[in-house]
Short mmCIF file of C-alpha atoms in Angstrom, two decimals:
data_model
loop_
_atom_site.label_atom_id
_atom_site.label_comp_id
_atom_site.label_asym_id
_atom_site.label_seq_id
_atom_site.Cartn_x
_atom_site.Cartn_y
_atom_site.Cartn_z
CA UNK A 276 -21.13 0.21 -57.63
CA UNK A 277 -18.55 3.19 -57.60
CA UNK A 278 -15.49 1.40 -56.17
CA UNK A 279 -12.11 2.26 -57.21
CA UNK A 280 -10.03 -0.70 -58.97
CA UNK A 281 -7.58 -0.60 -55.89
CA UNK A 282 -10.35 -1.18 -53.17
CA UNK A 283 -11.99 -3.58 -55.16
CA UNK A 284 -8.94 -6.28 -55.43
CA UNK A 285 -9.29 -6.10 -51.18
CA UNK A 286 -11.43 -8.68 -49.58
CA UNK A 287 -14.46 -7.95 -47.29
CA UNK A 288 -13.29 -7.91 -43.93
CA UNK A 289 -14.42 -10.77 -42.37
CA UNK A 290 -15.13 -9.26 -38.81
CA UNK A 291 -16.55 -6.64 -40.04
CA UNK A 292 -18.99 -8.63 -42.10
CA UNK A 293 -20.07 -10.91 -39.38
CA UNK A 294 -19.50 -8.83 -35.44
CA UNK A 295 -22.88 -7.99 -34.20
CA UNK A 296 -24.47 -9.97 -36.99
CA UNK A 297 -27.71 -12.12 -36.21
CA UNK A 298 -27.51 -15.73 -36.18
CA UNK A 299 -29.92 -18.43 -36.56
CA UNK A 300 -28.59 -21.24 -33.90
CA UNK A 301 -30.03 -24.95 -32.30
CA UNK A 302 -32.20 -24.81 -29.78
CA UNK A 303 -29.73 -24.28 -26.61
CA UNK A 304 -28.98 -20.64 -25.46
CA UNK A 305 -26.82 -19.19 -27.80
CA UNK A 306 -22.78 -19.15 -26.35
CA UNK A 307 -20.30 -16.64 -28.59
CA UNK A 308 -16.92 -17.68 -28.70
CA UNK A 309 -16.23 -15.77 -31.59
CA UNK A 310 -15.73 -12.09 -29.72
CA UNK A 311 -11.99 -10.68 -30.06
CA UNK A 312 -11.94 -9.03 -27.17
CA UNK A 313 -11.67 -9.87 -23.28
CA UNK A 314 -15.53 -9.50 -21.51
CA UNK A 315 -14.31 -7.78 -18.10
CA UNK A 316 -14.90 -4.02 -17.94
CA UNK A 317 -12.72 -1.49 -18.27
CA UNK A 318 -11.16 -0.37 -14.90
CA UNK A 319 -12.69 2.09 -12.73
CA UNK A 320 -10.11 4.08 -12.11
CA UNK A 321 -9.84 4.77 -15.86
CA UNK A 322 -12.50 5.57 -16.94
CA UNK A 323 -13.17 7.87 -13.98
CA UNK A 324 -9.73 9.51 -15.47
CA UNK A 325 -11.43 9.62 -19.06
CA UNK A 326 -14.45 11.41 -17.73
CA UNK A 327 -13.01 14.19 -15.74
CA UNK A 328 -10.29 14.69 -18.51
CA UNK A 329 -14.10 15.40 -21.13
CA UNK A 330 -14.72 18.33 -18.55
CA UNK A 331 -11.14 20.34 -19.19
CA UNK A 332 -11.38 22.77 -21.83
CA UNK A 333 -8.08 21.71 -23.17
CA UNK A 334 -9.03 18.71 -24.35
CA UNK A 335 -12.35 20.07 -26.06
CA UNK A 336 -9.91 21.75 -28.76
CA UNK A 337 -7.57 20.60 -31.08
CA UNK A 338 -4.19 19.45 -29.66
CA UNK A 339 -0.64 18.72 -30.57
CA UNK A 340 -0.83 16.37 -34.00
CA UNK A 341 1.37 14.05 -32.56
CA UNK A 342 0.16 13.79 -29.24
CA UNK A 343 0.40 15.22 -25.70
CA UNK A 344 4.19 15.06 -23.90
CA UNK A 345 2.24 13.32 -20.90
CA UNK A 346 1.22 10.55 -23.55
CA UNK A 347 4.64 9.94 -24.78
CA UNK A 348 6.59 10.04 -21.63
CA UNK A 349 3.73 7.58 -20.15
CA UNK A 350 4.57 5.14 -23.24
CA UNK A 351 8.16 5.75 -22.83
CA UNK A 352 8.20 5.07 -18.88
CA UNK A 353 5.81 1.99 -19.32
CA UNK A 354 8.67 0.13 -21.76
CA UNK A 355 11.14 1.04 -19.70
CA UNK A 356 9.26 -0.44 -16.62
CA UNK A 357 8.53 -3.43 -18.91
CA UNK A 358 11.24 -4.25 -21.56
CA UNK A 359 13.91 -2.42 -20.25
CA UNK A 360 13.69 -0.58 -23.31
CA UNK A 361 14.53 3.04 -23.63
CA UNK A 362 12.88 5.05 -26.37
CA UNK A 363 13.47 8.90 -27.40
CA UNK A 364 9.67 10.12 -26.82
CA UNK A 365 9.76 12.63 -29.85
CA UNK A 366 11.74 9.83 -32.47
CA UNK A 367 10.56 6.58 -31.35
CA UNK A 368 6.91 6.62 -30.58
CA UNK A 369 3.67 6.93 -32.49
CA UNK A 370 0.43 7.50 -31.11
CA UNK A 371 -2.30 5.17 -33.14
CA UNK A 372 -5.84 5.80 -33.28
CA UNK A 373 -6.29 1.93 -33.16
CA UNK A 374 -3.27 -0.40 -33.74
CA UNK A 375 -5.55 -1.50 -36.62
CA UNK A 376 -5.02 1.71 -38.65
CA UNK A 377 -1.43 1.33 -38.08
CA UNK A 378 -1.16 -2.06 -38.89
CA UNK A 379 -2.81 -1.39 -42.30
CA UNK A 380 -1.33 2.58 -43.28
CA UNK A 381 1.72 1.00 -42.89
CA UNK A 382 2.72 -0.39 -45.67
CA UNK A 383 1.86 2.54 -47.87
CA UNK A 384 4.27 4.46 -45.65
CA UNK A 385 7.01 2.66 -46.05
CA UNK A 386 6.82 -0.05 -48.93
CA UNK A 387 6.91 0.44 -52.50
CA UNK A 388 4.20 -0.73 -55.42
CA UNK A 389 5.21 -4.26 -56.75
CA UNK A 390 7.77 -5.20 -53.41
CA UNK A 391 6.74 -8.01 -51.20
CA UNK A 392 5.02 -8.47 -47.77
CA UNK A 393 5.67 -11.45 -45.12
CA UNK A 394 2.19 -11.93 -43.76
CA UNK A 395 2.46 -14.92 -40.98
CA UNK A 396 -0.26 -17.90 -42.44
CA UNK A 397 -1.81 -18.29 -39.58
CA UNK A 398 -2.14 -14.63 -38.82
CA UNK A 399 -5.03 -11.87 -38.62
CA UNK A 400 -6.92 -11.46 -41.09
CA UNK A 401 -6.19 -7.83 -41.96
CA UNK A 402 -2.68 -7.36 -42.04
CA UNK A 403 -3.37 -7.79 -45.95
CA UNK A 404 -5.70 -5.20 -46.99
CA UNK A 405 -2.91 -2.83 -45.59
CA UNK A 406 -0.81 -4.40 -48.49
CA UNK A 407 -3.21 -4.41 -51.32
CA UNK A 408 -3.83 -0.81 -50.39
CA UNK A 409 -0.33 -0.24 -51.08
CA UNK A 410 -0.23 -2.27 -54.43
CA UNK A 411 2.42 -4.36 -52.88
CA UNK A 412 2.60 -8.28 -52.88
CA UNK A 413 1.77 -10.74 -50.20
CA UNK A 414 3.36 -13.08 -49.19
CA UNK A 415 2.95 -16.25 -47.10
CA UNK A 416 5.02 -16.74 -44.13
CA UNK A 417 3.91 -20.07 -43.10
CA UNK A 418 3.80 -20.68 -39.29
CA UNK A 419 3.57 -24.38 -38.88
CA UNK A 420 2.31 -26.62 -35.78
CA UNK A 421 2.87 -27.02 -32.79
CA UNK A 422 4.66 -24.28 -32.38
CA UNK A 423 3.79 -22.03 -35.13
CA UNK A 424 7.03 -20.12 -35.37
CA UNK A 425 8.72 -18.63 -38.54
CA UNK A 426 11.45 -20.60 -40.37
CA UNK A 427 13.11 -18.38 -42.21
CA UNK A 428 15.53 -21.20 -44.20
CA UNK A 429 11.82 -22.36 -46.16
CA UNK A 430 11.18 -18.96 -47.83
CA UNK A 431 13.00 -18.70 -51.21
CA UNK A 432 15.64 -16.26 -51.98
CA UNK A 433 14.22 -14.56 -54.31
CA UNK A 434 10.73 -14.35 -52.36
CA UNK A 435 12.84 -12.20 -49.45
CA UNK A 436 15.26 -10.12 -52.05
CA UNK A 437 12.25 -8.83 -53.04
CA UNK A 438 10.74 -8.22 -49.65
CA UNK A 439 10.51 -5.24 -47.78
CA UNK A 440 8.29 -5.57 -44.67
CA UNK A 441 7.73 -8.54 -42.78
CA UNK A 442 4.83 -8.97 -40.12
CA UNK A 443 5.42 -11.06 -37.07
CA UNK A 444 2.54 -11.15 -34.13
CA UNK A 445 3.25 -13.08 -30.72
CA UNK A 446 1.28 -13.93 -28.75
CA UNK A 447 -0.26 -14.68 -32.16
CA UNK A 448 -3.73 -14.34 -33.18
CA UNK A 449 -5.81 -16.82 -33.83
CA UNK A 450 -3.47 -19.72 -32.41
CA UNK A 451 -2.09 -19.31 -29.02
CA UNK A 452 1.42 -19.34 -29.88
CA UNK A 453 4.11 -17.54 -27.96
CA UNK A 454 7.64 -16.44 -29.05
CA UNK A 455 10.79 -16.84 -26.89
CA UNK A 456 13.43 -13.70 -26.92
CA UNK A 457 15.79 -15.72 -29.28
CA UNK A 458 12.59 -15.79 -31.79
CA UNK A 459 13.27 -12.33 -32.46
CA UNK A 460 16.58 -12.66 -31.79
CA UNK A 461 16.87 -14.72 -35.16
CA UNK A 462 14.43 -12.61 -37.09
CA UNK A 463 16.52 -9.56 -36.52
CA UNK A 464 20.09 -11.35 -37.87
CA UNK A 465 17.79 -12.49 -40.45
CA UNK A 466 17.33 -8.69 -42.13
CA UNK A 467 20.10 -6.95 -40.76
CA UNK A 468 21.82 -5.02 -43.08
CA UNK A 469 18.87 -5.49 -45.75
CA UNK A 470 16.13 -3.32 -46.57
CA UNK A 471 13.47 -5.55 -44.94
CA UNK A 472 11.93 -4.40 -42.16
CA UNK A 473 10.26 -5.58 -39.29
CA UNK A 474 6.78 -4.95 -37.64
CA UNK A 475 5.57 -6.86 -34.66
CA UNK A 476 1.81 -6.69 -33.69
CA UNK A 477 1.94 -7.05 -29.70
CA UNK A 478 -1.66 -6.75 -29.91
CA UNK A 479 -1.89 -9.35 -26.88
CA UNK A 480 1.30 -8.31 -25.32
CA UNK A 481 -0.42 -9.11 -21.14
CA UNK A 482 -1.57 -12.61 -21.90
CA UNK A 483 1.37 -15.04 -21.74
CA UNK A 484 1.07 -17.91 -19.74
CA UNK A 485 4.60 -19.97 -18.91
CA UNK A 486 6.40 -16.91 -19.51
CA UNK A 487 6.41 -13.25 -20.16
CA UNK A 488 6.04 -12.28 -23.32
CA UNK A 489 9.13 -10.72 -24.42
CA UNK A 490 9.35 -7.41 -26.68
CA UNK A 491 11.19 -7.51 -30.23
CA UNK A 492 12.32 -4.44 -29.30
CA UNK A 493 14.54 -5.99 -26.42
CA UNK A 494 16.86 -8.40 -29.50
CA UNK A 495 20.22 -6.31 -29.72
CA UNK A 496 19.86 -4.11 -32.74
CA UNK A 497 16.59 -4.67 -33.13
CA UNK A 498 15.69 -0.71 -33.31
CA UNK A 499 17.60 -0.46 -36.69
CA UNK A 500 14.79 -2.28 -38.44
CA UNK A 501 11.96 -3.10 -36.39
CA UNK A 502 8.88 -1.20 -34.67
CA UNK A 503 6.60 -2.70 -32.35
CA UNK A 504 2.64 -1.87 -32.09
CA UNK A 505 0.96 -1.89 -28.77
CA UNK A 506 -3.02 -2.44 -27.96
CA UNK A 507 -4.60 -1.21 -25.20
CA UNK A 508 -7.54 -2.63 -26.14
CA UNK A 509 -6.78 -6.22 -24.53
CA UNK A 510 -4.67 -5.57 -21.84
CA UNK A 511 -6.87 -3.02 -20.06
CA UNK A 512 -10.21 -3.81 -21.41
CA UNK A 513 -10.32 -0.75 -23.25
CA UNK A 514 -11.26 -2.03 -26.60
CA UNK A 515 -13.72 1.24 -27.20
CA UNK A 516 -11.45 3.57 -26.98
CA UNK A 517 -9.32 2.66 -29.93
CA UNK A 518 -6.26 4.00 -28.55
CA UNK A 519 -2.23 1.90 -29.13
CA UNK A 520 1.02 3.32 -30.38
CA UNK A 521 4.19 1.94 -32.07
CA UNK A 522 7.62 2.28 -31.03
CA UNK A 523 10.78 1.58 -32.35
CA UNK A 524 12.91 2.25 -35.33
CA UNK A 525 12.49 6.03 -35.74
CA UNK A 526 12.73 6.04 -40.18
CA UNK A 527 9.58 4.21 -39.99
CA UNK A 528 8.22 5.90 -36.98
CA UNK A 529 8.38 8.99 -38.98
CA UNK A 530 7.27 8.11 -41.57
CA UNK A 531 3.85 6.76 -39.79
CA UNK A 532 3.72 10.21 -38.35
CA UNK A 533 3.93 11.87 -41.93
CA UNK A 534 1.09 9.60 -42.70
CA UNK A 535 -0.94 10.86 -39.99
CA UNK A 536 -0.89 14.44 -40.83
CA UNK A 537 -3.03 13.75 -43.63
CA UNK A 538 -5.35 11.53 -42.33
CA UNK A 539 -5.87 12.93 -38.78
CA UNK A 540 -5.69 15.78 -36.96
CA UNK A 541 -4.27 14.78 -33.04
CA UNK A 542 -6.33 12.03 -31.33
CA UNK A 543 -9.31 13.51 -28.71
CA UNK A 544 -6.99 14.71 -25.73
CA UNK A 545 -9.39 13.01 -22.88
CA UNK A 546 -8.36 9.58 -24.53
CA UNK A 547 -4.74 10.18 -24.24
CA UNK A 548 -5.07 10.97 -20.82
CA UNK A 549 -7.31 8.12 -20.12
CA UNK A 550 -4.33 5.92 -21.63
CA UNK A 551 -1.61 7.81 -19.71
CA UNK A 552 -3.30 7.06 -16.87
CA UNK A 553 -4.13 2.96 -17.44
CA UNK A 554 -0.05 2.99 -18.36
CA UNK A 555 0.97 4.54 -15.21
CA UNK A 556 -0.78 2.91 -13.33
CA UNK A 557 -2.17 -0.34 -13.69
CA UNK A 558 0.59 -2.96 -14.46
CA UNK A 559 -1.27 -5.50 -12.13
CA UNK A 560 -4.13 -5.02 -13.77
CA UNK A 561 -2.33 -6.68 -16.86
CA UNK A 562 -0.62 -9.64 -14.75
CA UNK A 563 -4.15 -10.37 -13.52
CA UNK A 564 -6.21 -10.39 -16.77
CA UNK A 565 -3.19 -13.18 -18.01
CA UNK A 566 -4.33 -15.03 -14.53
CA UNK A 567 -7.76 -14.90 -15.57
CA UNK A 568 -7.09 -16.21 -18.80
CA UNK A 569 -4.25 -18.79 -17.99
CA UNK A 570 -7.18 -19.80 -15.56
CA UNK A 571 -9.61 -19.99 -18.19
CA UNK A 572 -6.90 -21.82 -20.34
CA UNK A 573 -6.60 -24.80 -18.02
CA UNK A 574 -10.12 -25.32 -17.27
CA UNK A 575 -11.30 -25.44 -21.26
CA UNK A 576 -7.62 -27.43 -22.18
CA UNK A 577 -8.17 -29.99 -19.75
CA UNK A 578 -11.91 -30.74 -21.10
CA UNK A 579 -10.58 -31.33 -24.55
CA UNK A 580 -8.07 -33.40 -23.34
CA UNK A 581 -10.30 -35.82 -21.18
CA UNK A 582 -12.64 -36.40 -24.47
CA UNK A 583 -9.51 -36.56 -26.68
CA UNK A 584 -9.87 -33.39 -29.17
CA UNK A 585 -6.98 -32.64 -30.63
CA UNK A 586 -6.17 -28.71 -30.35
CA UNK A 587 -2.94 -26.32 -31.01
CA UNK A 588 -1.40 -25.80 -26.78
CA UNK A 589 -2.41 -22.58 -26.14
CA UNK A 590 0.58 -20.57 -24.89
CA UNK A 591 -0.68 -16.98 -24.87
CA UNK A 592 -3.44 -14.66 -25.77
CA UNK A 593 -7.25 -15.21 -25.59
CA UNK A 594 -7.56 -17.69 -28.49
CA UNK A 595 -7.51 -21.51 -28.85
CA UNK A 596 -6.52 -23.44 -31.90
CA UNK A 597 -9.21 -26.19 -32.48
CA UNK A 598 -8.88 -28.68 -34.80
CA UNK A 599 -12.10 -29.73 -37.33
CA UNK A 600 -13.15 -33.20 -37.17
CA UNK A 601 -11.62 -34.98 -40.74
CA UNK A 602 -14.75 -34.45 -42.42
CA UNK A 603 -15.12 -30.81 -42.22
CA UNK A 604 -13.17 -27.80 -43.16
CA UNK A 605 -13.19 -24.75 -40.80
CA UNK A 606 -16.61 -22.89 -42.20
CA UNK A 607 -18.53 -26.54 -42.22
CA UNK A 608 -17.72 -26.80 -38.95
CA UNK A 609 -18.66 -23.55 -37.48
CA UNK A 610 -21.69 -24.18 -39.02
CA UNK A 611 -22.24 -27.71 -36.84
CA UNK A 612 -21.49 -25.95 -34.11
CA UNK A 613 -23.79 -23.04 -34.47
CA UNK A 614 -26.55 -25.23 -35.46
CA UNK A 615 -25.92 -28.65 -33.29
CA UNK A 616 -24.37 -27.29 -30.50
CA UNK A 617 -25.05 -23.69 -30.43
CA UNK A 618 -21.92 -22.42 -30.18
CA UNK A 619 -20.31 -19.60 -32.32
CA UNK A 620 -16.66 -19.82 -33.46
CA UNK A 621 -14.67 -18.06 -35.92
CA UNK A 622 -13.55 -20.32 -39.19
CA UNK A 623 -9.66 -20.68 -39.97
CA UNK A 624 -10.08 -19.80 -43.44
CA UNK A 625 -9.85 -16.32 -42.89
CA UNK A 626 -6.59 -16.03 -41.27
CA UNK A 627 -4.72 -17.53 -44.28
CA UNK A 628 -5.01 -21.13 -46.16
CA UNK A 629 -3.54 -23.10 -43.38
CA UNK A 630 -6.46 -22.43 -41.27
CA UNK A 631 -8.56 -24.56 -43.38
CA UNK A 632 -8.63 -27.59 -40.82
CA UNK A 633 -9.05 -25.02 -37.47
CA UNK A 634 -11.68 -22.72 -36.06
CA UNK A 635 -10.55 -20.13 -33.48
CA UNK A 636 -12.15 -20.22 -29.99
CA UNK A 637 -11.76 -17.27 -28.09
CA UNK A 638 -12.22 -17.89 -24.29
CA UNK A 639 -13.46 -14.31 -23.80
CA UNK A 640 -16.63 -15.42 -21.84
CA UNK A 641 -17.50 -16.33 -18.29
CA UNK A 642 -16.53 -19.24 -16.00
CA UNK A 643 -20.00 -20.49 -16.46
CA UNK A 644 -20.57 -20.61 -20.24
CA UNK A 645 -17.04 -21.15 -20.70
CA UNK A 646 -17.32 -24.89 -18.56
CA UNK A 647 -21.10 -25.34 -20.19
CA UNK A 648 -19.39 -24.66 -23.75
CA UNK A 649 -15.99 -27.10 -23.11
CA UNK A 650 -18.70 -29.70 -22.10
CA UNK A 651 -21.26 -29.31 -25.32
CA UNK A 652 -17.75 -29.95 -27.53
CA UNK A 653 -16.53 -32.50 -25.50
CA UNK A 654 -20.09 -34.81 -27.12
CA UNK A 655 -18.49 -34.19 -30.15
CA UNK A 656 -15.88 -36.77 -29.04
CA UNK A 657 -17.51 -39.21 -31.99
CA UNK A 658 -16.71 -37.25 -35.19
CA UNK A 659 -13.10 -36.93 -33.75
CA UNK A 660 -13.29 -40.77 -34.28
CA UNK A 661 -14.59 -40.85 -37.97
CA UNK A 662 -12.21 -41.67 -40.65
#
């Protein structure tokens, strides 16, 4: 195989091994709970946007590197509308082709071979192959139940004088958990006036359930050291188009952009005005997709409850934390379930080493198959009870 020694030490992505994969399941119809993404279509009004924006001859061309003015003012109003956050348009924002690619360019932007990388344990599973890329070092940040929150006071000193970038994602992927404003609040006072900085995947920024999920970018200060990357994929069901942005401390804003003017050459101009368009103008679009889910949330929480399975609360996002029964690890189990039960989760495993004992559930399906799937687990009741 012609591989080079750097993208060898990188693991196989794991979604990109399994999505769209065949599997052999029992003899029920086949229910995926494994899917990352919310099911409902992408507003109308959107993509009517996207396809009279393919018809201007404008937008058949090459345009500005770092993105149309409309674009960036549209990002820039939308966090004001949100956060009350103000950003400088031309300093502070970054238009990503995917807040995956930015996720994972960024630490060769900004962090240096041999220096260290927070990665939350739970967390998604690719935040490290952005780190490996970089020959830097990862690092656990462990995020422990129930509330799966970072405790700064448990990572050794010489672990974080050593660290330069630290990843933080709420609502967070795979478990459910939310952050409150003083969250951030303590991560900033916890690298002020270091050389670690911050990067929060807001990934799932429209799902939060008892609360809105705050912005990092709203902590006092928090611009000095911290960006912020923002999906469009879940919010607006516009997973397709592979369109975010990050926003926030302008050193590392810059030097994304730098980055991108070697790997890309200004993102199609009919997507950036489908986006400016879903940011203008849909914000109760996003407050009803976190209804749907927070719905959705009850319904499957409630079933678990009545046959006593013990899960992580689900705060936010599109994810539940399920525990295994106490014979099985994560993959053994996924297995049971595809096989028994047919029912497709994701394993914990892959999201760091204390997802051994979980599987991820994403409630990213219909009413129906969502009720028929909480009441196949809900047999399982018994190997809850084995000791």
């Amino acid at each position: 195989m012609v591989i080079s020694d750097r993208l060898a030490q990188v693991p196989d992505s794991y979604f990109a091994k399994t999505m769209g994969q065949s599997v052999e399941h029992g003899p029920l119809p086949l229910i995926n709970m494994a899917v990352g993404i919310p099911d409902g279509e992408t507003p109308k009004g959107i993509i009517d946007c996207f396809a009279d924006a393919l018809r201007e001859p404008s937008n058949q061309k090459y345009v500005a590197f770092h993105g149309k003015d409309t674009f960036k003012q549209a990002i820039v109003d939308f966090y004001q509308r949100q956060y009350h956050v103000a950003l400088d348009k031309e300093e502070e924002v970054c238009i990503l082709y995917g807040t995956k690619n930015g996720l994972v360019a960024l630490p060769s932007c900004i962090v240096n071979p041999g220096e260290n990388v927070l990665l939350p344990d739970p967390g998604y599973t690719d935040y490290k192959a952005g780190v490996l890329l970089a020959d830097a070092q990862p690092q656990p940040l462990v995020l422990k139940p129930p509330y799966y929150l970072p405790q700064w006071d448990q990572i050794g000193s010489d672990i974080l004088k050593n660290t330069r970038l630290v990843y933080l994602t709420y609502p967070n992927n795979p478990t459910g958990s939310v952050a409150t404003q003083s969250v951030f609040d303590e991560a900033v006072a916890q690298f002020k006036n270091t050389k670690t900085k911050i990067v929060h995947d807001f990934a799932y920024s429209a799902f939060g359930f008892d609360h809105k999920n705050p912005s990092i970018l709203q902590t006092e200060g928090a611009k000095d050291l911290a960006i912020e990357v923002f999906s469009l994929s879940k919010g607006y069901n516009m997973s397709g188009f592979r369109v975010g942005f990050a926003v926030g401390n302008k050193d590392i804003i810059q030097a994304l952009k730098k980055y991108q003017t070697h790997t890309h050459a200004g993102m199609f101009g009919a997507l950036q005005d489908a986006a400016t368009f879903a940011l203008n103008h849909y914000d109760d679009f996003l407050e009803e997709q976190s209804a749907i889910f927070k719905r959705r949330r009850d319904v499957f929480e409630t079933k678990l409850k009545d046959a006593q399975i013990p899960f992580e609360p689900m705060k936010g996002g599109i994810f539940l934390w399920l525990q295994t029964p106490p014979t099985m690890d994560g993959e053994a189990f996924v297995n049971y379930l595809l096989q028994q039960q047919s029912i497709l989760v994701a394993p914990g495993i892959p999201f760091g080493e204390h997802g051994e004992n979980y599987v991820r559930i994403s409630l990213a399906i219909d009413d129906e198959a969502l009720i028929e799937a909480a009441e196949r687990i809900q047999t399982l009741k018994h190997l809850y009870e084995q000791q």
